[in-house]
Amino acid sequence: MDDARHLVASARKLLILTGAGVSAESGVPTFRGPDGLWKRYKPEELATPQAFQADPRLVWEWYGFRRERVGACRPNPAHEAIARLTLENEDARLVTQNVDGLHELALEEAVTEGLCSETSVSRAAPIRLHGSLFWTRCTGCDHRTLDRHPVDAKSEASLPRCPKCAALLRPDVVWFGEGLDPEILKRAMEAAETAEVCLVVGTSALVHPAASLPLLTKESGGVVVEVNTESTPLTDVAMFSLRGRAGQILPRLLTVESEP
Ligand code: OAD
């Protein structure tokens, strides 16, 4: 832990890559593992463009359920430690696969507590690889809207519609079989290439291109530090792999202790 902490603190450029595990202690279910969402639900029935075309009501019902569940969750000490670090360090970048908005909420809470300004919050905002549960995108004109309201998925007629062109809205998340937004991926890859340290937190590292970002850091001469409750395909690549819960490890890992 001490060696990893010094390494992270001394990195001139730092990339933090997070996955569902960082939100597990907030009560957000992960995707894989014994209690994971993909154990109970089939991704091909709920998280593909084909599924939405076949039954938009069912897909919206599932996203409405997740929005409601996640909407009741609060950031945990891991989100808070990451928010503090990215607000304080202009050279730290956060890239997340999570669609739950908890990193953003931790930043907003820092503003409310008077710890930082709105300007530093927009600089520290996460690069969201897989979109957000709380944004919608129009299937007709691509118009995007922030929408935290409950979803009425009783019937197809009650599903959310575009305020501009009245076409059906869809959740603004990346589904299986869809590519990532090229501009977002470019920003994430640039952050990975220039990072001296890539800190990977709570991801099974099975979904690409997200899982390739730490490899990009390593190929560019940087090092990888992993925090996870289990080993992953990145464990062998990492210089340090810290085994345990993100909410317990990150506050210690990211706190610079003053020398005695
Ligand atoms: P996964 O559910 O695949 O992996 C969660 C990881 O977090 C696992 O490696 C767990 O061991 C670890 N973990 C669980 N609790 C933890 C804790 N308290 N502290 C630290 N680690 C913990 O989630 P992701 O890797 O994020 O994509 O999944 C990647 C993508 O697959 C998601 O973004 C989603 C999914 O299908 C899309 O929806 C496009």
XYZ file of C-alpha atoms and ligand atoms in Angstrom:
299
model
C 0.000 0.000 0.000
C 2.750 2.504 0.923
C 4.696 1.871 -2.280
C 1.553 2.123 -4.384
C 0.529 5.333 -2.601
C 3.906 6.961 -3.269
C 3.783 5.874 -6.901
C 0.304 7.331 -7.432
C 1.176 10.545 -5.565
C 4.347 11.071 -7.595
C 2.697 10.531 -11.002
C 2.754 13.718 -13.038
C -0.149 12.449 -15.131
C -2.642 10.032 -13.687
C -5.512 8.164 -15.283
C -8.167 6.558 -13.090
C -10.316 3.971 -14.878
C -13.362 2.750 -12.968
C -15.911 -0.015 -13.384
C -19.016 -1.225 -11.573
C -17.012 -2.392 -8.518
C -16.382 1.219 -7.460
C -20.140 1.631 -6.921
C -20.770 -1.770 -5.312
C -20.484 -0.363 -1.791
C -23.095 2.262 -2.712
C -25.563 -0.557 -3.395
C -25.353 -0.515 -7.212
C -25.259 -4.086 -8.557
C -22.236 -5.081 -10.646
C -22.673 -6.903 -13.980
C -20.692 -10.082 -13.416
C -20.064 -12.214 -10.345
C -22.614 -14.184 -8.271
C -25.049 -11.260 -7.721
C -24.291 -9.530 -11.022
C -27.037 -8.180 -13.314
C -25.969 -10.490 -16.146
C -26.643 -13.517 -13.893
C -30.322 -12.520 -13.596
C -30.986 -10.773 -16.912
C -29.988 -11.541 -20.474
C -28.013 -8.717 -22.110
C -29.230 -9.698 -25.587
C -32.869 -9.177 -24.448
C -32.260 -5.825 -22.760
C -29.069 -4.122 -23.862
C -28.824 -4.333 -27.646
C -30.255 -2.153 -30.455
C -32.151 -5.256 -31.681
C -33.805 -5.702 -28.277
C -34.926 -2.050 -28.312
C -36.306 -2.359 -31.824
C -38.195 -5.547 -30.928
C -39.609 -4.363 -27.594
C -38.814 -0.762 -26.571
C -41.256 -0.975 -23.656
C -39.418 -3.899 -22.055
C -36.048 -2.229 -22.524
C -37.315 1.065 -21.048
C -38.871 -0.818 -18.134
C -35.472 -2.294 -17.306
C -33.666 1.047 -17.635
C -36.423 2.717 -15.602
C -35.897 0.126 -12.872
C -32.133 0.702 -12.899
C -32.590 4.498 -12.901
C -34.842 4.223 -9.863
C -32.508 1.867 -8.021
C -29.355 3.863 -8.778
C -31.163 7.148 -8.108
C -31.520 6.098 -4.474
C -27.768 5.404 -4.091
C -25.172 7.818 -2.729
C -21.463 8.124 -3.550
C -19.227 6.077 -1.247
C -15.752 6.914 0.114
C -14.136 5.646 -3.124
C -16.102 8.148 -5.264
C -15.327 10.866 -2.728
C -11.585 10.151 -2.709
C -11.508 10.157 -6.530
C -13.512 13.409 -6.664
C -11.112 15.130 -4.233
C -8.087 13.979 -6.193
C -9.388 14.997 -9.631
C -10.464 18.391 -8.254
C -7.066 19.028 -6.686
C -4.872 17.626 -9.433
C -5.323 19.186 -12.875
C -3.314 16.379 -14.447
C -5.566 13.605 -13.178
C -8.232 12.263 -15.561
C -11.147 10.027 -14.675
C -12.511 7.607 -17.263
C -15.490 5.516 -16.226
C -17.468 2.654 -17.693
C -20.231 3.350 -15.190
C -23.580 4.795 -16.198
C -24.748 5.434 -12.611
C -23.707 9.104 -12.277
C -22.150 8.596 -8.823
C -18.774 10.126 -9.773
C -20.656 13.234 -10.966
C -22.692 13.306 -7.749
C -19.515 13.131 -5.627
C -18.186 16.167 -7.541
C -21.470 18.069 -7.042
C -21.344 17.303 -3.315
C -17.822 18.731 -3.149
C -19.192 22.010 -4.575
C -22.055 22.038 -2.081
C -19.571 21.553 0.742
C -17.627 24.528 -0.595
C -14.558 22.406 -1.369
C -14.271 23.642 -4.952
C -15.754 25.824 -7.675
C -18.104 24.908 -10.549
C -15.188 25.503 -12.959
C -13.011 22.852 -11.379
C -15.985 20.455 -11.394
C -16.400 20.729 -15.155
C -12.656 20.121 -15.613
C -12.790 17.074 -13.310
C -15.941 15.612 -14.923
C -15.518 11.937 -15.857
C -15.064 10.803 -19.437
C -18.068 8.455 -19.703
C -17.257 5.593 -22.044
C -20.645 3.866 -21.843
C -22.998 6.845 -21.479
C -25.392 7.557 -18.631
C -28.647 6.132 -17.260
C -29.855 9.703 -16.760
C -29.441 10.944 -20.321
C -31.728 10.123 -23.217
C -31.030 10.257 -26.944
C -33.601 10.686 -29.705
C -33.852 7.766 -32.127
C -34.912 10.275 -34.822
C -32.750 13.403 -34.491
C -30.084 12.343 -31.918
C -31.080 15.187 -29.547
C -29.757 14.447 -26.045
C -31.502 15.410 -22.789
C -30.674 15.015 -19.108
C -33.693 13.292 -17.577
C -33.886 12.083 -13.977
C -37.658 11.489 -14.011
C -39.168 8.056 -13.401
C -39.937 6.275 -16.673
C -43.555 5.422 -17.471
C -43.153 2.094 -19.271
C -46.748 0.859 -18.860
C -47.247 0.819 -22.623
C -45.392 1.795 -25.766
C -47.566 4.937 -26.011
C -46.343 6.199 -22.622
C -42.607 5.904 -23.405
C -40.558 9.112 -23.428
C -40.618 11.075 -26.705
C -38.321 13.725 -28.150
C -39.348 17.321 -27.305
C -38.058 18.404 -30.729
C -39.276 15.791 -33.212
C -41.556 13.485 -31.132
C -39.628 10.348 -32.101
C -39.012 7.703 -29.444
C -36.209 8.460 -26.989
C -33.744 5.755 -25.944
C -31.396 5.584 -22.964
C -28.113 7.282 -23.910
C -26.001 4.262 -23.059
C -23.764 2.102 -25.206
C -25.372 -1.254 -25.938
C -23.746 -4.516 -26.944
C -22.889 -4.407 -30.635
C -22.595 -0.590 -30.669
C -19.385 1.371 -31.010
C -18.228 3.989 -28.515
C -18.510 7.668 -29.407
C -15.234 8.224 -31.357
C -14.564 11.623 -29.726
C -14.983 10.185 -26.224
C -12.787 7.193 -27.037
C -10.120 9.506 -28.478
C -10.019 11.549 -25.249
C -9.773 8.384 -23.150
C -6.979 6.967 -25.320
C -5.031 10.213 -25.155
C -5.324 10.164 -21.351
C -4.137 6.530 -21.300
C -1.170 7.189 -23.597
C 0.102 10.142 -21.612
C -0.515 8.740 -18.099
C 2.474 7.780 -15.986
C 0.148 5.724 -13.815
C -3.169 4.131 -14.735
C -5.145 3.284 -11.594
C -7.809 0.700 -12.447
C -10.612 0.326 -9.918
C -13.405 -2.253 -9.714
C -13.565 -3.550 -13.256
C -13.462 -7.151 -14.452
C -11.439 -5.829 -17.434
C -13.371 -8.026 -19.850
C -15.067 -5.378 -21.959
C -13.016 -3.620 -24.627
C -11.966 -1.030 -25.598
C -12.179 0.090 -21.918
C -10.032 -2.832 -20.767
C -7.346 -1.941 -23.331
C -6.708 1.528 -21.872
C -4.365 0.316 -19.076
C -2.453 -1.706 -21.696
C -2.028 1.493 -23.697
C -0.540 3.208 -20.637
C 1.874 0.335 -20.152
C 2.895 0.240 -23.829
C 3.565 3.976 -23.621
C 5.984 3.489 -20.701
C 3.611 3.995 -17.759
C 2.571 1.594 -15.031
C -0.720 0.059 -13.920
C -2.055 -0.125 -10.363
C -5.167 -2.206 -9.747
C -7.742 -2.136 -6.929
C -10.207 -5.019 -6.971
C -11.710 -7.589 -4.634
C -10.588 -10.297 -7.087
C -7.874 -10.888 -9.645
C -8.581 -9.928 -13.262
C -6.808 -10.215 -16.625
C -5.010 -6.975 -15.664
C -3.558 -8.341 -12.437
C -0.461 -9.732 -14.173
C 0.030 -6.475 -16.046
C -0.161 -4.345 -12.888
C 2.886 -3.265 -10.893
C 0.694 -3.283 -7.785
C -2.593 -5.121 -7.407
C -4.337 -4.177 -4.176
C -6.922 -6.726 -3.156
C -9.956 -5.351 -1.296
C -12.911 -2.999 -1.437
C -12.526 0.271 -3.277
C -14.337 2.196 -0.519
C -11.750 1.043 1.995
C -8.617 1.158 -0.154
C -9.020 4.361 -2.173
C -9.251 6.851 0.713
C -5.916 5.455 1.964
C -4.324 5.106 -1.456
C -5.200 8.613 -2.643
C -4.470 10.510 0.563
C -1.072 12.125 0.580
C 0.161 11.867 4.127
C 2.556 14.578 5.236
C 6.029 13.362 6.167
C 6.692 13.243 9.935
P -18.185 -6.136 -13.815
O -19.443 -6.473 -13.099
O -17.820 -6.937 -14.999
O -16.959 -6.216 -12.811
C -16.998 -5.629 -11.534
C -15.620 -5.806 -10.919
O -15.613 -5.127 -9.675
C -15.226 -7.259 -10.642
O -13.900 -7.476 -11.096
C -15.312 -7.374 -9.110
O -14.328 -8.271 -8.599
C -15.003 -5.944 -8.691
N -15.580 -5.516 -7.409
C -16.782 -5.860 -6.872
N -16.983 -5.202 -5.723
C -15.886 -4.408 -5.523
C -15.502 -3.463 -4.517
N -16.283 -3.194 -3.454
N -14.296 -2.856 -4.645
C -13.483 -3.123 -5.701
N -13.802 -4.003 -6.673
C -14.988 -4.624 -6.604
O -18.269 -4.570 -14.157
P -17.428 -3.760 -15.237
O -16.037 -4.239 -15.339
O -17.655 -2.318 -14.958
O -21.065 -2.352 -20.241
O -18.207 -4.148 -16.573
C -17.791 -3.570 -17.778
C -18.972 -3.341 -18.675
O -19.697 -4.568 -18.847
C -20.024 -2.387 -18.116
O -19.715 -1.027 -18.319
C -21.237 -2.793 -18.886
C -21.123 -4.291 -18.747
O -21.793 -5.040 -19.691
C -22.088 -1.896 -20.951
O -23.206 -1.837 -20.503
C -21.710 -1.452 -22.331
